[in-house]
Amino acid sequence: MAMLEVSNIHTYYGNIHALKGISLTVDKGEIVTLIGANGAGKTTTLSSICGLTKPRQGTITLEGEDLTPVKPHEIVTKGVSMVPEGRGIFARLTVAENLDLGAYSRPTNRQEADKDLEEIFSLFPRLKERYSQVAGTLSGGEQQMLAIGRAIMAHPRLLLLDEPSMGLAPILVQSIFGIIQSINQRGTTILLVEQNALMALSIASRGYVLQSGQIVLSDTARNLKENEMVQKAYLGAG
Ligand code: ATP
């Protein structure tokens, strides 16, 4: 059984039919990527999975359990965390307070929370240096690290990442993708939305290509990288 199974979902914003029958699966332990142009429906797919935009039709199951009737905050307690596009951190709170909020879905004591923090600091030493700093004054890269760190505080089984490389300098993009890989190696399954298709396909095992609310291609990351249509449209070739 797939860890996540999205089956023929249709999601709307009012009359706008944003997702027109999306189906995809993510197996335990995988990194799967969703690529596509602006407006293709990538963010809407993630927000449908985490319950923020409920599909009108179709089903989403997590290890066999139907998530469609479940409220977003309960979906977090079931093990799905999202790092939203634009990061969604609390600008006026400190790094420490943002990280603590990430653990809200779990009944943690201080000792456990401190252990989680140590793990996050081993992934992101910069966050330790900035622990007491107000989050709004962090650099873009540091804010992205904080957003990922906060999501990890919830101990997700499945982590949804929405364009983690957006707005980052190339050197930071490399390091964020490296960190995504280590999070995966520590046992978290990942669904990664990216416009940086080349980087995404270099760390994912499989990928789906979205166009105008539909999946037009699904294959191994290796095959997608070599696919002519993908190269022309998303890898800057041709
Ligand atoms: P981007 O990379 O630009 O974020 P995307 O692939 O994530 O693009 P979505 O944000 O999922 O695309 O948008 C899919 C479609 O739904 C687009 O046509 C978009 O205009 C529309 N849409 C998204 N959010 C809303 C909203 N809040 N209200 C109305 N339409 C929306």
Tab-separated table of C-alpha atoms and ligand atoms in Angstrom:
chain	number	residue	atom	x	y	z
A	1	MET	CA	0.000	0.000	0.000
A	2	ALA	CA	1.270	3.464	-0.863
A	3	MET	CA	1.825	5.800	2.076
A	4	LEU	CA	-0.107	8.537	0.287
A	5	GLU	CA	-2.654	7.864	-2.393
A	6	VAL	CA	-4.341	10.756	-4.167
A	7	SER	CA	-7.079	9.462	-6.364
A	8	ASN	CA	-8.810	11.499	-9.046
A	9	ILE	CA	-9.207	14.709	-7.034
A	10	HIS	CA	-11.013	17.777	-8.313
A	11	THR	CA	-10.370	20.984	-6.376
A	12	TYR	CA	-12.017	24.355	-7.023
A	13	TYR	CA	-11.596	27.985	-5.990
A	14	GLY	CA	-15.183	29.145	-6.425
A	15	ASN	CA	-15.850	28.402	-10.074
A	16	ILE	CA	-12.197	27.937	-10.970
A	17	HIS	CA	-11.543	24.272	-11.595
A	18	ALA	CA	-7.916	24.169	-10.391
A	19	LEU	CA	-7.354	20.398	-10.181
A	20	LYS	CA	-9.037	18.306	-12.843
A	21	GLY	CA	-8.674	14.748	-11.684
A	22	ILE	CA	-5.203	14.443	-10.149
A	23	SER	CA	-3.990	10.987	-9.119
A	24	LEU	CA	-0.612	10.234	-7.586
A	25	THR	CA	1.051	7.990	-5.044
A	26	VAL	CA	3.988	8.358	-2.686
A	27	ASP	CA	5.544	5.252	-1.137
A	28	LYS	CA	7.082	5.152	2.316
A	29	GLY	CA	10.666	6.400	2.238
A	30	GLU	CA	10.452	8.047	-1.166
A	31	ILE	CA	11.133	11.563	-2.379
A	32	VAL	CA	8.579	12.272	-5.091
A	33	THR	CA	8.511	15.544	-6.979
A	34	LEU	CA	5.738	17.478	-8.628
A	35	ILE	CA	6.905	19.824	-11.355
A	36	GLY	CA	5.043	22.234	-13.585
A	37	ALA	CA	4.765	25.847	-14.680
A	38	ASN	CA	3.214	28.710	-12.704
A	39	GLY	CA	-0.451	28.106	-12.107
A	40	ALA	CA	-0.356	24.409	-13.042
A	41	GLY	CA	-1.871	23.406	-9.699
A	42	LYS	CA	1.149	22.282	-7.679
A	43	THR	CA	0.369	24.326	-4.569
A	44	THR	CA	-3.305	23.387	-4.792
A	45	THR	CA	-2.343	19.711	-4.848
A	46	LEU	CA	-0.374	20.129	-1.603
A	47	SER	CA	-3.075	22.201	0.053
A	48	SER	CA	-5.647	19.574	-0.945
A	49	ILE	CA	-3.542	16.878	0.727
A	50	CYS	CA	-3.184	18.829	3.960
A	51	GLY	CA	-6.866	19.715	3.999
A	52	LEU	CA	-6.680	23.461	3.408
A	53	THR	CA	-8.532	23.295	0.084
A	54	LYS	CA	-10.833	20.298	0.203
A	55	PRO	CA	-11.390	18.503	-3.104
A	56	ARG	CA	-15.014	18.373	-4.257
A	57	GLN	CA	-14.451	14.977	-5.752
A	58	GLY	CA	-11.936	12.156	-5.358
A	59	THR	CA	-10.145	10.741	-2.332
A	60	ILE	CA	-6.857	11.150	-0.483
A	61	THR	CA	-5.662	8.359	1.781
A	62	LEU	CA	-2.718	8.188	4.177
A	63	GLU	CA	-1.738	4.595	4.861
A	64	GLY	CA	-5.237	3.565	3.905
A	65	GLU	CA	-7.050	6.145	6.047
A	66	ASP	CA	-9.326	8.542	4.178
A	67	LEU	CA	-8.146	12.108	4.848
A	68	THR	CA	-10.868	13.846	2.892
A	69	PRO	CA	-13.194	14.441	5.865
A	70	VAL	CA	-10.350	15.200	8.299
A	71	LYS	CA	-9.664	18.781	9.441
A	72	PRO	CA	-6.272	20.341	8.606
A	73	HIS	CA	-4.986	20.443	12.205
A	74	GLU	CA	-5.944	16.788	12.652
A	75	ILE	CA	-4.122	15.914	9.443
A	76	VAL	CA	-0.971	17.328	11.086
A	77	THR	CA	-1.450	15.047	14.090
A	78	LYS	CA	-1.758	12.116	11.692
A	79	GLY	CA	1.747	12.833	10.449
A	80	VAL	CA	1.482	15.213	7.500
A	81	SER	CA	3.314	18.556	7.715
A	82	MET	CA	3.600	21.216	5.070
A	83	VAL	CA	6.233	23.881	4.488
A	84	PRO	CA	4.210	26.441	2.549
A	85	GLU	CA	5.376	28.535	-0.364
A	86	GLY	CA	6.610	31.835	1.045
A	87	ARG	CA	7.483	29.931	4.238
A	88	GLY	CA	4.680	31.158	6.497
A	89	ILE	CA	6.851	31.796	9.507
A	90	PHE	CA	5.784	34.193	12.252
A	91	ALA	CA	7.895	37.259	11.540
A	92	ARG	CA	7.503	38.887	14.949
A	93	LEU	CA	8.284	35.779	16.939
A	94	THR	CA	11.793	34.558	17.602
A	95	VAL	CA	13.374	31.530	15.972
A	96	ALA	CA	12.865	29.665	19.259
A	97	GLU	CA	9.165	30.541	19.428
A	98	ASN	CA	8.580	29.556	15.793
A	99	LEU	CA	10.193	26.169	16.414
A	100	ASP	CA	8.176	25.596	19.585
A	101	LEU	CA	4.969	26.267	17.651
A	102	GLY	CA	5.911	23.473	15.272
A	103	ALA	CA	5.540	21.004	18.117
A	104	TYR	CA	2.009	22.121	19.039
A	105	SER	CA	0.403	19.019	17.562
A	106	ARG	CA	2.316	16.700	19.887
A	107	PRO	CA	2.102	16.488	23.657
A	108	THR	CA	5.793	17.092	24.281
A	109	ASN	CA	7.641	17.836	27.470
A	110	ARG	CA	10.565	20.243	27.513
A	111	GLN	CA	13.079	17.405	27.453
A	112	GLU	CA	11.646	15.912	24.270
A	113	ALA	CA	11.352	19.323	22.648
A	114	ASP	CA	15.012	20.019	23.460
A	115	LYS	CA	16.019	16.744	21.843
A	116	ASP	CA	14.093	17.732	18.710
A	117	LEU	CA	15.787	21.115	18.757
A	118	GLU	CA	19.221	19.499	18.902
A	119	GLU	CA	18.329	17.462	15.844
A	120	ILE	CA	17.169	20.557	13.994
A	121	PHE	CA	20.340	22.419	14.970
A	122	SER	CA	22.437	19.570	13.632
A	123	LEU	CA	20.668	20.028	10.278
A	124	PHE	CA	20.668	23.822	10.494
A	125	PRO	CA	23.535	25.149	12.659
A	126	ARG	CA	22.577	28.668	11.559
A	127	LEU	CA	19.312	28.434	13.453
A	128	LYS	CA	21.175	27.743	16.679
A	129	GLU	CA	23.217	30.906	16.209
A	130	ARG	CA	20.010	32.855	15.596
A	131	TYR	CA	17.924	31.205	18.281
A	132	SER	CA	16.763	34.396	19.995
A	133	GLN	CA	16.523	36.519	16.868
A	134	VAL	CA	13.167	37.748	15.591
A	135	ALA	CA	12.313	35.613	12.559
A	136	GLY	CA	11.360	38.536	10.315
A	137	THR	CA	14.964	39.735	10.391
A	138	LEU	CA	16.436	36.451	9.126
A	139	SER	CA	17.731	36.160	5.577
A	140	GLY	CA	15.570	34.369	2.990
A	141	GLY	CA	17.645	31.203	3.287
A	142	GLU	CA	17.480	31.237	7.070
A	143	GLN	CA	13.704	31.717	6.939
A	144	GLN	CA	13.439	28.684	4.673
A	145	MET	CA	15.531	26.683	7.143
A	146	LEU	CA	13.270	27.838	9.964
A	147	ALA	CA	10.127	26.867	8.054
A	148	ILE	CA	11.517	23.384	7.425
A	149	GLY	CA	12.733	23.103	11.019
A	150	ARG	CA	9.314	24.064	12.330
A	151	ALA	CA	7.616	21.437	10.167
A	152	ILE	CA	10.036	18.793	11.435
A	153	MET	CA	9.141	19.594	15.059
A	154	ALA	CA	5.801	17.892	14.372
A	155	HIS	CA	7.622	14.618	13.566
A	156	PRO	CA	5.937	14.197	10.194
A	157	ARG	CA	5.841	10.867	8.439
A	158	LEU	CA	5.110	12.774	5.268
A	159	LEU	CA	6.609	16.205	4.616
A	160	LEU	CA	5.102	18.405	1.906
A	161	LEU	CA	7.527	21.028	0.614
A	162	ASP	CA	6.301	23.872	-1.579
A	163	GLU	CA	9.112	25.412	-3.626
A	164	PRO	CA	11.809	25.353	-0.971
A	165	SER	CA	14.385	26.787	-3.395
A	166	MET	CA	12.347	29.848	-4.274
A	167	GLY	CA	14.258	33.111	-4.024
A	168	LEU	CA	17.437	31.504	-2.745
A	169	ALA	CA	20.951	32.043	-4.061
A	170	PRO	CA	22.304	29.007	-5.969
A	171	ILE	CA	24.686	28.028	-3.189
A	172	LEU	CA	21.827	27.961	-0.676
A	173	VAL	CA	19.653	25.994	-3.088
A	174	GLN	CA	22.339	23.296	-3.058
A	175	SER	CA	22.433	23.236	0.692
A	176	ILE	CA	18.634	23.174	1.117
A	177	PHE	CA	18.376	20.236	-1.295
A	178	GLY	CA	21.151	18.450	0.605
A	179	ILE	CA	19.211	18.959	3.826
A	180	ILE	CA	16.009	17.655	2.223
A	181	GLN	CA	17.931	14.516	1.333
A	182	SER	CA	19.201	14.058	4.878
A	183	ILE	CA	15.703	14.549	6.303
A	184	ASN	CA	14.564	11.802	3.940
A	185	GLN	CA	17.447	9.543	4.944
A	186	ARG	CA	16.416	9.966	8.578
A	187	GLY	CA	13.099	8.355	7.683
A	188	THR	CA	10.706	11.060	6.486
A	189	THR	CA	8.829	10.559	3.229
A	190	ILE	CA	8.765	13.664	1.040
A	191	LEU	CA	6.517	15.172	-1.606
A	192	LEU	CA	8.407	18.066	-3.152
A	193	VAL	CA	6.926	20.786	-5.345
A	194	GLU	CA	9.533	22.647	-7.379
A	195	GLN	CA	10.019	24.963	-10.281
A	196	ASN	CA	13.696	24.089	-10.155
A	197	ALA	CA	12.990	20.825	-11.944
A	198	LEU	CA	16.601	19.853	-12.427
A	199	MET	CA	17.421	19.976	-8.723
A	200	ALA	CA	14.157	18.292	-7.787
A	201	LEU	CA	14.706	15.456	-10.246
A	202	SER	CA	18.248	15.002	-9.004
A	203	ILE	CA	17.105	14.074	-5.483
A	204	ALA	CA	13.714	12.452	-6.220
A	205	SER	CA	13.117	8.844	-7.182
A	206	ARG	CA	9.990	9.623	-9.206
A	207	GLY	CA	8.141	12.635	-10.500
A	208	TYR	CA	4.859	13.878	-11.897
A	209	VAL	CA	4.463	16.698	-14.404
A	210	LEU	CA	1.429	18.937	-13.937
A	211	GLN	CA	-0.127	21.096	-16.607
A	212	SER	CA	-3.339	23.089	-16.234
A	213	GLY	CA	-4.612	21.019	-13.340
A	214	GLN	CA	-3.819	17.629	-14.840
A	215	ILE	CA	-0.953	15.168	-14.661
A	216	VAL	CA	0.490	14.842	-18.132
A	217	LEU	CA	3.483	12.666	-17.335
A	218	SER	CA	4.661	10.394	-14.556
A	219	ASP	CA	7.923	8.479	-14.539
A	220	THR	CA	11.156	7.807	-12.709
A	221	ALA	CA	13.217	10.922	-12.089
A	222	ARG	CA	15.909	9.583	-14.384
A	223	ASN	CA	13.505	9.124	-17.302
A	224	LEU	CA	11.902	12.510	-16.737
A	225	LYS	CA	15.296	14.194	-16.896
A	226	GLU	CA	15.854	12.616	-20.279
A	227	ASN	CA	12.350	13.261	-21.573
A	228	GLU	CA	12.366	15.711	-24.463
A	229	MET	CA	9.165	17.490	-23.456
A	230	VAL	CA	10.435	17.922	-19.886
A	231	GLN	CA	13.794	19.165	-21.106
A	232	LYS	CA	12.201	21.750	-23.371
A	233	ALA	CA	9.574	22.969	-20.949
A	234	TYR	CA	11.260	22.686	-17.551
A	235	LEU	CA	14.973	22.132	-17.893
A	236	GLY	CA	15.749	25.069	-20.103
A	237	ALA	CA	16.918	22.942	-23.035
A	238	GLY	CA	16.045	23.441	-26.689
B	1	ATP	P1	2.779	28.617	-8.651
B	1	ATP	O1	4.064	27.953	-8.946
B	1	ATP	O2	2.611	29.911	-9.356
B	1	ATP	O3	2.450	28.674	-7.204
B	1	ATP	P2	1.027	26.334	-8.884
B	1	ATP	O4	1.346	25.280	-9.869
B	1	ATP	O5	1.371	26.080	-7.472
B	1	ATP	O6	1.684	27.696	-9.356
B	1	ATP	P3	-1.631	26.860	-7.955
B	1	ATP	O7	-1.206	27.942	-7.023
B	1	ATP	O8	-1.980	25.555	-7.374
B	1	ATP	O9	-0.502	26.641	-9.056
B	1	ATP	O10	-2.827	27.403	-8.846
B	1	ATP	C1	-3.610	26.590	-9.703
B	1	ATP	C2	-4.726	27.414	-10.299
B	1	ATP	O11	-5.655	27.818	-9.303
B	1	ATP	C3	-4.238	28.689	-10.969
B	1	ATP	O12	-4.986	28.879	-12.145
B	1	ATP	C4	-4.525	29.763	-9.962
B	1	ATP	O13	-4.781	30.990	-10.582
B	1	ATP	C5	-5.750	29.235	-9.259
B	1	ATP	N1	-5.773	29.668	-7.862
B	1	ATP	C6	-4.848	29.377	-6.916
B	1	ATP	N2	-5.184	29.906	-5.721
B	1	ATP	C7	-6.351	30.564	-5.915
B	1	ATP	C8	-7.229	31.304	-5.057
B	1	ATP	N3	-6.977	31.488	-3.773
B	1	ATP	N4	-8.337	31.835	-5.641
B	1	ATP	C9	-8.619	31.658	-6.951
B	1	ATP	N5	-7.849	30.948	-7.791
B	1	ATP	C10	-6.728	30.407	-7.294
